[in-house]
Amino acid sequence: VILDNGLVKVSLSNPRGDVSEVWYRGVQSLERRNHDKNRGMEGTGFRIVHQAPDLIEVAFSRSWNISRRGSIAPLNVEKRYIMQRGTSGFYAYAVVERLKGWPDTVMDQLRIVFKLDKDRFDYMAISEERQRVMPTQEDRDRGKRLAYPEAVLLTNTSNKALEGEVDDKYQYSLEHQDDRVHGWVSTRDRIGFWLVFPSYEFRTGGPTKQELTSHVGPTLLGMFGSTHYAGSDIDTTYRSSEAWKMVYGPVFIYLNSASTGSSPRVLYQDAQLKMKLEESKWPYGFVHSDDFPSWQQRGSVSGRLVIKDPFRYMKTMYGSGAHMGLAPPGAPGSWQRDGKNYQFWNKTNNHGSHTELGFLVFEPPRNGPTVWEIGVPDRSAAEFFVPEPEPTYINKLYKNLPKDWYRQYGLWERYSKLFPVTDVNFTIGVHDYSKDWYFAQVTR
């Protein structure tokens, strides 16, 4: 199946529904040397959902029944793709469903993945500050494996400027709230291949959930839900007693280009502009699925958050910069362990206004006034002491990015060297938590 709008041409395998080729400006961007097997959820049927002069939407589906028990996951899956006229890219989403009575199952990861042409795409960008030329998979294969398989010391690289660095995909993680567009650039062709998240309502775990992004391959990874950084605390078990359905996406796959000699950053900056445009159009009005509510079918909430804490403030304060979210009912904090439902989040402005619930008054639970505290209660731990890594285990990307030093490899081993005799000994009013309190609680 071929979708072609004159700007981008996408080939989809039928009936599996895999993206097998993406053509843009005469360049085919995907890796052709991958095996066809083990590419995730495979479709068994194809249909055209909607076709008009300016838009086409197609679907590849697979149904489950008891005769398939033990061979595939007990899910009904529909993978859908949308292409519009005049758009430099295409949309992808999935409708995943379980019926009541189906066998229990666990799904620790749900994601969309693109493997790009390793001979072309060599520059990765996940944020304005975090972008760089990357090693190849062959560079990793020749490297020295470190404490876990994902971490490799590069010892014999095709690009000698990368030799002696550590490569580790976990060093390129982002929180959902910050991961709105990331991708790769072919510096040879000056072409960018980007994954745009117009919303993170379908990404489980809330705005502060850390997730993988892109990494060596070149791999472009869009995580919808996983147990990364949390393990079994994230609820990814689906019981026979419960029916469940969720729409993951749509996400937008964007391709762009720049003139010869221009910086790859130009392509990332353009992708950011495209992300903001896609974000402004959310929820999309062109999706032809009854399971995806358009903006006409959705409601909205607004109000003002104020904080009433007489032990800390003489008067009621506006909750500026606070995350406000709608998530399934549960115990306090349950939203960050929820791996199966939509969540809708926004941030308040300087006056605590939120997109009318009236005034929401937050009264922090207390037993009395604060006697002492170490650090800033913003869930980041960014204010604490983060050491420099061992010189032999660095990622040069973070050399001048102190706020991301904690991502460097092996910092857990630095603790016992910095505190060789006893653990941290901290005296309130004497010590400085930015220098004397280690950012992580680690074993010796």
PDB file of C-alpha atoms in Angstrom, residues 252-351:
ATOM      1  CA  PHE A 252       3.094  12.993  13.433  1.00  0.00           C
ATOM      2  CA  ILE A 253       6.138  11.845  11.495  1.00  0.00           C
ATOM      3  CA  TYR A 254       7.654  14.981  10.006  1.00  0.00           C
ATOM      4  CA  LEU A 255      10.328  15.255   7.322  1.00  0.00           C
ATOM      5  CA  ASN A 256      12.180  18.455   6.509  1.00  0.00           C
ATOM      6  CA  SER A 257      15.259  19.654   4.667  1.00  0.00           C
ATOM      7  CA  ALA A 258      17.807  22.464   4.705  1.00  0.00           C
ATOM      8  CA  SER A 259      20.315  23.897   2.283  1.00  0.00           C
ATOM      9  CA  THR A 260      23.749  22.355   1.892  1.00  0.00           C
ATOM     10  CA  GLY A 261      26.151  23.562   4.555  1.00  0.00           C
ATOM     11  CA  SER A 262      23.481  24.605   7.045  1.00  0.00           C
ATOM     12  CA  SER A 263      23.642  23.407  10.644  1.00  0.00           C
ATOM     13  CA  PRO A 264      21.556  20.396  11.703  1.00  0.00           C
ATOM     14  CA  ARG A 265      20.181  22.676  14.419  1.00  0.00           C
ATOM     15  CA  VAL A 266      18.262  24.537  11.721  1.00  0.00           C
ATOM     16  CA  LEU A 267      16.301  21.371  11.012  1.00  0.00           C
ATOM     17  CA  TYR A 268      15.585  20.803  14.699  1.00  0.00           C
ATOM     18  CA  GLN A 269      14.377  24.384  15.125  1.00  0.00           C
ATOM     19  CA  ASP A 270      12.052  23.941  12.162  1.00  0.00           C
ATOM     20  CA  ALA A 271      10.769  20.686  13.682  1.00  0.00           C
ATOM     21  CA  GLN A 272      10.024  22.568  16.910  1.00  0.00           C
ATOM     22  CA  LEU A 273       7.925  25.074  14.975  1.00  0.00           C
ATOM     23  CA  LYS A 274       6.062  22.211  13.346  1.00  0.00           C
ATOM     24  CA  MET A 275       5.482  20.637  16.762  1.00  0.00           C
ATOM     25  CA  LYS A 276       3.931  23.848  18.074  1.00  0.00           C
ATOM     26  CA  LEU A 277       1.661  23.989  15.031  1.00  0.00           C
ATOM     27  CA  GLU A 278       0.537  20.383  15.561  1.00  0.00           C
ATOM     28  CA  GLU A 279       0.008  21.075  19.257  1.00  0.00           C
ATOM     29  CA  SER A 280      -2.237  24.031  18.395  1.00  0.00           C
ATOM     30  CA  LYS A 281      -4.433  21.726  16.257  1.00  0.00           C
ATOM     31  CA  TRP A 282      -4.959  19.174  19.042  1.00  0.00           C
ATOM     32  CA  PRO A 283      -7.314  17.376  19.338  1.00  0.00           C
ATOM     33  CA  TYR A 284      -7.279  16.729  15.616  1.00  0.00           C
ATOM     34  CA  GLY A 285     -10.526  17.116  13.738  1.00  0.00           C
ATOM     35  CA  PHE A 286      -9.562  14.901  10.790  1.00  0.00           C
ATOM     36  CA  VAL A 287      -9.234  11.532  12.587  1.00  0.00           C
ATOM     37  CA  HIS A 288     -11.898   9.072  11.406  1.00  0.00           C
ATOM     38  CA  SER A 289     -12.198   6.853  14.455  1.00  0.00           C
ATOM     39  CA  ASP A 290     -15.180   6.737  16.808  1.00  0.00           C
ATOM     40  CA  ASP A 291     -12.716   6.006  19.602  1.00  0.00           C
ATOM     41  CA  PHE A 292     -10.895   9.331  19.178  1.00  0.00           C
ATOM     42  CA  PRO A 293     -13.044  12.245  20.450  1.00  0.00           C
ATOM     43  CA  SER A 294     -12.684  15.384  18.350  1.00  0.00           C
ATOM     44  CA  TRP A 295     -12.655  18.813  19.975  1.00  0.00           C
ATOM     45  CA  GLN A 296     -16.429  19.101  19.451  1.00  0.00           C
ATOM     46  CA  GLN A 297     -16.893  16.001  21.630  1.00  0.00           C
ATOM     47  CA  ARG A 298     -14.581  17.091  24.442  1.00  0.00           C
ATOM     48  CA  GLY A 299     -15.104  19.276  27.464  1.00  0.00           C
ATOM     49  CA  SER A 300     -12.708  21.582  29.258  1.00  0.00           C
ATOM     50  CA  VAL A 301     -12.003  22.634  32.813  1.00  0.00           C
ATOM     51  CA  SER A 302     -10.631  25.871  34.188  1.00  0.00           C
ATOM     52  CA  GLY A 303     -10.166  27.482  37.546  1.00  0.00           C
ATOM     53  CA  ARG A 304      -7.564  28.870  39.898  1.00  0.00           C
ATOM     54  CA  LEU A 305      -5.272  27.024  42.264  1.00  0.00           C
ATOM     55  CA  VAL A 306      -4.363  28.725  45.531  1.00  0.00           C
ATOM     56  CA  ILE A 307      -2.230  27.428  48.376  1.00  0.00           C
ATOM     57  CA  LYS A 308      -3.280  27.918  51.975  1.00  0.00           C
ATOM     58  CA  ASP A 309      -0.390  27.157  54.307  1.00  0.00           C
ATOM     59  CA  PRO A 310      -0.327  29.458  57.361  1.00  0.00           C
ATOM     60  CA  PHE A 311       2.904  27.914  58.597  1.00  0.00           C
ATOM     61  CA  ARG A 312       4.725  29.043  55.478  1.00  0.00           C
ATOM     62  CA  TYR A 313       2.842  31.990  54.004  1.00  0.00           C
ATOM     63  CA  MET A 314       1.132  34.872  55.785  1.00  0.00           C
ATOM     64  CA  LYS A 315      -1.540  34.961  53.110  1.00  0.00           C
ATOM     65  CA  THR A 316      -3.031  32.667  50.502  1.00  0.00           C
ATOM     66  CA  MET A 317      -0.657  32.216  47.556  1.00  0.00           C
ATOM     67  CA  TYR A 318      -1.334  31.541  43.906  1.00  0.00           C
ATOM     68  CA  GLY A 319      -0.143  28.102  42.790  1.00  0.00           C
ATOM     69  CA  SER A 320       1.867  29.400  39.851  1.00  0.00           C
ATOM     70  CA  GLY A 321       3.675  26.873  37.695  1.00  0.00           C
ATOM     71  CA  ALA A 322       1.866  23.900  39.222  1.00  0.00           C
ATOM     72  CA  HIS A 323       0.919  20.827  37.227  1.00  0.00           C
ATOM     73  CA  MET A 324      -2.840  20.303  37.138  1.00  0.00           C
ATOM     74  CA  GLY A 325      -4.135  17.017  35.843  1.00  0.00           C
ATOM     75  CA  LEU A 326      -7.225  14.923  35.250  1.00  0.00           C
ATOM     76  CA  ALA A 327      -6.534  11.254  35.921  1.00  0.00           C
ATOM     77  CA  PRO A 328      -8.578   8.232  37.061  1.00  0.00           C
ATOM     78  CA  PRO A 329      -9.656   8.329  40.727  1.00  0.00           C
ATOM     79  CA  GLY A 330      -7.264   6.783  43.200  1.00  0.00           C
ATOM     80  CA  ALA A 331      -5.029   7.343  46.177  1.00  0.00           C
ATOM     81  CA  PRO A 332      -2.800  10.443  46.221  1.00  0.00           C
ATOM     82  CA  GLY A 333      -0.030   9.966  43.683  1.00  0.00           C
ATOM     83  CA  SER A 334      -1.715   7.045  41.926  1.00  0.00           C
ATOM     84  CA  TRP A 335      -1.524   8.884  38.606  1.00  0.00           C
ATOM     85  CA  GLN A 336       2.215   8.227  38.409  1.00  0.00           C
ATOM     86  CA  ARG A 337       1.685   4.466  38.766  1.00  0.00           C
ATOM     87  CA  ASP A 338      -1.149   4.294  36.233  1.00  0.00           C
ATOM     88  CA  GLY A 339      -0.051   2.553  33.045  1.00  0.00           C
ATOM     89  CA  LYS A 340      -3.417   1.969  31.379  1.00  0.00           C
ATOM     90  CA  ASN A 341      -5.403   5.197  31.113  1.00  0.00           C
ATOM     91  CA  TYR A 342      -5.488   8.665  29.608  1.00  0.00           C
ATOM     92  CA  GLN A 343      -4.289  11.624  31.639  1.00  0.00           C
ATOM     93  CA  PHE A 344      -4.865  15.286  30.815  1.00  0.00           C
ATOM     94  CA  TRP A 345      -2.355  17.782  32.150  1.00  0.00           C
ATOM     95  CA  ASN A 346      -1.597  21.470  31.975  1.00  0.00           C
ATOM     96  CA  LYS A 347       0.390  24.028  33.935  1.00  0.00           C
ATOM     97  CA  THR A 348      -0.980  27.022  35.796  1.00  0.00           C
ATOM     98  CA  ASN A 349       0.156  30.533  34.932  1.00  0.00           C
ATOM     99  CA  ASN A 350       1.566  33.102  37.362  1.00  0.00           C
ATOM    100  CA  HIS A 351      -1.894  33.693  38.839  1.00  0.00           C
TER     101      HIS A 351
END
